[in-house]
Amino acid sequence: MTLRYLPEHAENALLALELARKEAAHLQYTHRTLFEQPIDAIWVKQLEARAELAEKVEAFVSRFARLQDQIGERLIPRFATLLGEVPKSMLDNLAYAEKMRWIDSTEAFVGARRLRNLLVHAYMSNVQLFLDALLAARAATEMLFDTVARIDAEAKSLRLTAGKSAA
């Protein structure tokens, strides 16, 4: 019998995947409802006066950040450990994820992490910077969804189950 993964790490990997799926579902809802309307500089300027829009943006930014954290700090490292990798730095883990084709680009993932800071700090001070960051985050969100889907596919290909030995 050939081990395809280390069974003692299966439960943690599956838990991280389940949480990532839930975070992705929440972000998908917010993403869909936020971006169903045209977003431009005028729309951004209205955020101060329209609390419901500002709340929707806050929800998007928060969920965008949480999914990134779940993927980068838990999901990728736990799946890397599951497959026998020794725990490493986030950049090393992202490079491994790129090698495994769970992400397309380490640089793109790190760039998405920079966007979250812009979305928080440019919110009230620079309309164009905030607009650009928000629209870039819209595209980066698809990358996050794709990462969860790819790791989910990896789990299925491994026939990963908690508490059972590898096939």
PDB file of C-alpha atoms in Angstrom:
ATOM      1  CA  MET A   1       0.000   0.000   0.000  1.00  0.00           C
ATOM      2  CA  THR A   2       1.339   3.416  -0.952  1.00  0.00           C
ATOM      3  CA  LEU A   3       0.481   6.359   1.281  1.00  0.00           C
ATOM      4  CA  ARG A   4      -0.746   9.350  -0.682  1.00  0.00           C
ATOM      5  CA  TYR A   5      -0.920  11.562   2.410  1.00  0.00           C
ATOM      6  CA  LEU A   6      -0.098  11.479   6.108  1.00  0.00           C
ATOM      7  CA  PRO A   7      -3.347  10.322   7.745  1.00  0.00           C
ATOM      8  CA  GLU A   8      -2.549  11.962  11.082  1.00  0.00           C
ATOM      9  CA  HIS A   9      -2.935  15.356   9.367  1.00  0.00           C
ATOM     10  CA  ALA A  10      -6.179  14.563   7.543  1.00  0.00           C
ATOM     11  CA  GLU A  11      -8.549  15.897  10.192  1.00  0.00           C
ATOM     12  CA  ASN A  12      -6.813  19.297  10.418  1.00  0.00           C
ATOM     13  CA  ALA A  13      -6.646  19.598   6.632  1.00  0.00           C
ATOM     14  CA  LEU A  14     -10.329  18.749   6.257  1.00  0.00           C
ATOM     15  CA  LEU A  15     -11.295  21.213   8.989  1.00  0.00           C
ATOM     16  CA  ALA A  16      -9.320  23.983   7.256  1.00  0.00           C
ATOM     17  CA  LEU A  17     -10.997  23.103   3.955  1.00  0.00           C
ATOM     18  CA  GLU A  18     -14.477  23.144   5.474  1.00  0.00           C
ATOM     19  CA  LEU A  19     -13.854  26.550   7.047  1.00  0.00           C
ATOM     20  CA  ALA A  20     -12.469  27.871   3.751  1.00  0.00           C
ATOM     21  CA  ARG A  21     -15.592  26.644   1.938  1.00  0.00           C
ATOM     22  CA  LYS A  22     -17.786  28.484   4.456  1.00  0.00           C
ATOM     23  CA  GLU A  23     -15.734  31.682   4.234  1.00  0.00           C
ATOM     24  CA  ALA A  24     -15.877  31.446   0.427  1.00  0.00           C
ATOM     25  CA  ALA A  25     -19.669  31.047   0.479  1.00  0.00           C
ATOM     26  CA  HIS A  26     -20.048  34.163   2.634  1.00  0.00           C
ATOM     27  CA  LEU A  27     -17.694  36.136   0.403  1.00  0.00           C
ATOM     28  CA  GLN A  28     -19.484  34.930  -2.751  1.00  0.00           C
ATOM     29  CA  TYR A  29     -22.761  36.353  -1.469  1.00  0.00           C
ATOM     30  CA  THR A  30     -21.232  39.713  -0.580  1.00  0.00           C
ATOM     31  CA  HIS A  31     -19.230  39.802  -3.831  1.00  0.00           C
ATOM     32  CA  ARG A  32     -22.330  39.121  -5.912  1.00  0.00           C
ATOM     33  CA  THR A  33     -24.523  41.706  -4.175  1.00  0.00           C
ATOM     34  CA  LEU A  34     -21.846  44.400  -4.005  1.00  0.00           C
ATOM     35  CA  PHE A  35     -20.744  44.174  -7.614  1.00  0.00           C
ATOM     36  CA  GLU A  36     -24.194  43.810  -9.171  1.00  0.00           C
ATOM     37  CA  GLN A  37     -24.207  47.602  -9.406  1.00  0.00           C
ATOM     38  CA  PRO A  38     -21.797  49.779 -11.368  1.00  0.00           C
ATOM     39  CA  ILE A  39     -19.015  51.035  -9.116  1.00  0.00           C
ATOM     40  CA  ASP A  40     -17.201  54.225 -10.027  1.00  0.00           C
ATOM     41  CA  ALA A  41     -15.755  57.311  -8.302  1.00  0.00           C
ATOM     42  CA  ILE A  42     -19.204  58.830  -7.787  1.00  0.00           C
ATOM     43  CA  TRP A  43     -20.388  55.630  -6.119  1.00  0.00           C
ATOM     44  CA  VAL A  44     -17.325  55.681  -3.819  1.00  0.00           C
ATOM     45  CA  LYS A  45     -17.999  59.301  -2.852  1.00  0.00           C
ATOM     46  CA  GLN A  46     -21.547  58.324  -1.848  1.00  0.00           C
ATOM     47  CA  LEU A  47     -20.260  55.855   0.735  1.00  0.00           C
ATOM     48  CA  GLU A  48     -20.021  58.539   3.413  1.00  0.00           C
ATOM     49  CA  ALA A  49     -23.685  59.443   3.024  1.00  0.00           C
ATOM     50  CA  ARG A  50     -25.091  55.945   2.373  1.00  0.00           C
ATOM     51  CA  ALA A  51     -24.598  53.706   5.368  1.00  0.00           C
ATOM     52  CA  GLU A  52     -26.034  50.623   3.621  1.00  0.00           C
ATOM     53  CA  LEU A  53     -23.384  50.866   0.887  1.00  0.00           C
ATOM     54  CA  ALA A  54     -20.625  51.452   3.410  1.00  0.00           C
ATOM     55  CA  GLU A  55     -21.765  48.383   5.376  1.00  0.00           C
ATOM     56  CA  LYS A  56     -21.721  46.266   2.228  1.00  0.00           C
ATOM     57  CA  VAL A  57     -18.169  47.420   1.475  1.00  0.00           C
ATOM     58  CA  GLU A  58     -17.113  46.715   5.053  1.00  0.00           C
ATOM     59  CA  ALA A  59     -18.588  43.219   4.825  1.00  0.00           C
ATOM     60  CA  PHE A  60     -16.777  42.600   1.534  1.00  0.00           C
ATOM     61  CA  VAL A  61     -13.418  43.828   2.862  1.00  0.00           C
ATOM     62  CA  SER A  62     -13.781  41.805   6.064  1.00  0.00           C
ATOM     63  CA  ARG A  63     -14.764  38.613   4.263  1.00  0.00           C
ATOM     64  CA  PHE A  64     -12.078  39.136   1.611  1.00  0.00           C
ATOM     65  CA  ALA A  65      -9.467  39.394   4.380  1.00  0.00           C
ATOM     66  CA  ARG A  66     -10.826  36.406   6.336  1.00  0.00           C
ATOM     67  CA  LEU A  67     -10.779  34.126   3.305  1.00  0.00           C
ATOM     68  CA  GLN A  68      -7.206  35.188   2.505  1.00  0.00           C
ATOM     69  CA  ASP A  69      -6.184  34.442   6.080  1.00  0.00           C
ATOM     70  CA  GLN A  70      -7.945  31.081   6.039  1.00  0.00           C
ATOM     71  CA  ILE A  71      -6.243  30.084   2.785  1.00  0.00           C
ATOM     72  CA  GLY A  72      -2.779  31.492   3.457  1.00  0.00           C
ATOM     73  CA  GLU A  73      -2.432  30.771   7.162  1.00  0.00           C
ATOM     74  CA  ARG A  74      -4.372  27.531   7.530  1.00  0.00           C
ATOM     75  CA  LEU A  75      -5.579  25.788   4.362  1.00  0.00           C
ATOM     76  CA  ILE A  76      -2.366  25.794   2.319  1.00  0.00           C
ATOM     77  CA  PRO A  77      -0.058  25.022   5.277  1.00  0.00           C
ATOM     78  CA  ARG A  78      -2.288  22.185   6.498  1.00  0.00           C
ATOM     79  CA  PHE A  79      -2.527  20.612   3.047  1.00  0.00           C
ATOM     80  CA  ALA A  80       1.223  21.005   2.583  1.00  0.00           C
ATOM     81  CA  THR A  81       1.788  19.244   5.926  1.00  0.00           C
ATOM     82  CA  LEU A  82      -0.725  16.579   4.931  1.00  0.00           C
ATOM     83  CA  LEU A  83       1.418  15.856   1.873  1.00  0.00           C
ATOM     84  CA  GLY A  84       4.626  15.641   3.909  1.00  0.00           C
ATOM     85  CA  GLU A  85       5.965  19.180   3.700  1.00  0.00           C
ATOM     86  CA  VAL A  86       7.662  20.593   6.778  1.00  0.00           C
ATOM     87  CA  PRO A  87       5.913  23.767   8.051  1.00  0.00           C
ATOM     88  CA  LYS A  88       7.559  26.857   6.541  1.00  0.00           C
ATOM     89  CA  SER A  89       7.074  30.580   6.085  1.00  0.00           C
ATOM     90  CA  MET A  90       4.014  31.901   4.278  1.00  0.00           C
ATOM     91  CA  LEU A  91       6.053  32.690   1.151  1.00  0.00           C
ATOM     92  CA  ASP A  92       7.481  29.165   1.102  1.00  0.00           C
ATOM     93  CA  ASN A  93       3.984  27.740   1.550  1.00  0.00           C
ATOM     94  CA  LEU A  94       2.677  29.900  -1.297  1.00  0.00           C
ATOM     95  CA  ALA A  95       5.546  28.768  -3.522  1.00  0.00           C
ATOM     96  CA  TYR A  96       4.618  25.166  -2.697  1.00  0.00           C
ATOM     97  CA  ALA A  97       0.957  25.927  -3.473  1.00  0.00           C
ATOM     98  CA  GLU A  98       2.030  27.352  -6.830  1.00  0.00           C
ATOM     99  CA  LYS A  99       4.101  24.225  -7.528  1.00  0.00           C
ATOM    100  CA  MET A 100       1.066  22.091  -6.652  1.00  0.00           C
ATOM    101  CA  ARG A 101      -1.091  24.325  -8.905  1.00  0.00           C
ATOM    102  CA  TRP A 102      -3.381  25.293  -6.059  1.00  0.00           C
ATOM    103  CA  ILE A 103      -2.609  28.920  -6.933  1.00  0.00           C
ATOM    104  CA  ASP A 104      -1.462  30.364 -10.234  1.00  0.00           C
ATOM    105  CA  SER A 105       0.968  32.866  -8.783  1.00  0.00           C
ATOM    106  CA  THR A 106       2.580  33.564  -5.431  1.00  0.00           C
ATOM    107  CA  GLU A 107       2.931  37.199  -6.503  1.00  0.00           C
ATOM    108  CA  ALA A 108      -0.792  37.492  -7.259  1.00  0.00           C
ATOM    109  CA  PHE A 109      -1.685  36.040  -3.852  1.00  0.00           C
ATOM    110  CA  VAL A 110       0.672  38.436  -2.068  1.00  0.00           C
ATOM    111  CA  GLY A 111      -0.727  41.286  -4.181  1.00  0.00           C
ATOM    112  CA  ALA A 112      -4.222  40.430  -3.004  1.00  0.00           C
ATOM    113  CA  ARG A 113      -2.998  40.683   0.579  1.00  0.00           C
ATOM    114  CA  ARG A 114      -1.722  44.186  -0.160  1.00  0.00           C
ATOM    115  CA  LEU A 115      -5.153  45.123  -1.504  1.00  0.00           C
ATOM    116  CA  ARG A 116      -6.790  44.488   1.843  1.00  0.00           C
ATOM    117  CA  ASN A 117      -4.559  47.131   3.441  1.00  0.00           C
ATOM    118  CA  LEU A 118      -5.467  49.632   0.744  1.00  0.00           C
ATOM    119  CA  LEU A 119      -9.148  48.875   1.172  1.00  0.00           C
ATOM    120  CA  VAL A 120      -8.933  49.585   4.869  1.00  0.00           C
ATOM    121  CA  HIS A 121      -6.639  52.629   4.813  1.00  0.00           C
ATOM    122  CA  ALA A 122      -7.631  54.383   1.571  1.00  0.00           C
ATOM    123  CA  TYR A 123     -11.345  54.107   2.312  1.00  0.00           C
ATOM    124  CA  MET A 124     -11.944  57.706   3.395  1.00  0.00           C
ATOM    125  CA  SER A 125      -8.839  59.481   2.154  1.00  0.00           C
ATOM    126  CA  ASN A 126      -8.364  58.798  -1.560  1.00  0.00           C
ATOM    127  CA  VAL A 127     -11.382  58.055  -3.745  1.00  0.00           C
ATOM    128  CA  GLN A 128      -9.437  56.904  -6.811  1.00  0.00           C
ATOM    129  CA  LEU A 129      -7.019  54.723  -4.863  1.00  0.00           C
ATOM    130  CA  PHE A 130      -9.914  53.108  -3.017  1.00  0.00           C
ATOM    131  CA  LEU A 131     -11.860  52.573  -6.252  1.00  0.00           C
ATOM    132  CA  ASP A 132      -8.850  50.980  -7.939  1.00  0.00           C
ATOM    133  CA  ALA A 133      -8.245  48.714  -4.932  1.00  0.00           C
ATOM    134  CA  LEU A 134     -11.905  47.709  -4.747  1.00  0.00           C
ATOM    135  CA  LEU A 135     -12.041  46.800  -8.436  1.00  0.00           C
ATOM    136  CA  ALA A 136      -8.760  44.886  -8.164  1.00  0.00           C
ATOM    137  CA  ALA A 137     -10.138  43.035  -5.128  1.00  0.00           C
ATOM    138  CA  ARG A 138     -13.157  42.092  -7.220  1.00  0.00           C
ATOM    139  CA  ALA A 139     -10.852  40.202  -9.585  1.00  0.00           C
ATOM    140  CA  ALA A 140      -8.655  38.835  -6.775  1.00  0.00           C
ATOM    141  CA  THR A 141     -11.730  37.344  -5.136  1.00  0.00           C
ATOM    142  CA  GLU A 142     -12.100  34.996  -8.103  1.00  0.00           C
ATOM    143  CA  MET A 143      -8.530  33.821  -7.480  1.00  0.00           C
ATOM    144  CA  LEU A 144      -9.443  33.014  -3.859  1.00  0.00           C
ATOM    145  CA  PHE A 145     -12.532  31.056  -4.909  1.00  0.00           C
ATOM    146  CA  ASP A 146     -10.437  29.172  -7.453  1.00  0.00           C
ATOM    147  CA  THR A 147      -7.834  28.286  -4.810  1.00  0.00           C
ATOM    148  CA  VAL A 148     -10.460  26.783  -2.515  1.00  0.00           C
ATOM    149  CA  ALA A 149     -11.908  24.823  -5.464  1.00  0.00           C
ATOM    150  CA  ARG A 150      -8.473  23.490  -6.457  1.00  0.00           C
ATOM    151  CA  ILE A 151      -7.637  22.342  -2.942  1.00  0.00           C
ATOM    152  CA  ASP A 152     -11.106  20.821  -2.659  1.00  0.00           C
ATOM    153  CA  ALA A 153     -10.369  18.891  -5.869  1.00  0.00           C
ATOM    154  CA  GLU A 154      -7.040  17.789  -4.362  1.00  0.00           C
ATOM    155  CA  ALA A 155      -8.856  16.457  -1.288  1.00  0.00           C
ATOM    156  CA  LYS A 156     -11.265  14.548  -3.509  1.00  0.00           C
ATOM    157  CA  SER A 157      -8.468  13.099  -5.632  1.00  0.00           C
ATOM    158  CA  LEU A 158      -6.767  11.904  -2.435  1.00  0.00           C
ATOM    159  CA  ARG A 159     -10.089  10.489  -1.210  1.00  0.00           C
ATOM    160  CA  LEU A 160      -9.275  12.357   1.958  1.00  0.00           C
ATOM    161  CA  THR A 161     -11.287  11.380   5.003  1.00  0.00           C
ATOM    162  CA  ALA A 162     -10.737  12.121   8.662  1.00  0.00           C
ATOM    163  CA  GLY A 163      -9.840   9.244  10.932  1.00  0.00           C
ATOM    164  CA  LYS A 164      -9.092   6.705   8.176  1.00  0.00           C
ATOM    165  CA  SER A 165      -5.833   5.619   6.670  1.00  0.00           C
ATOM    166  CA  ALA A 166      -4.823   6.719   3.194  1.00  0.00           C
ATOM    167  CA  ALA A 167      -5.658   4.629   0.164  1.00  0.00           C
TER     168      ALA A 167
END
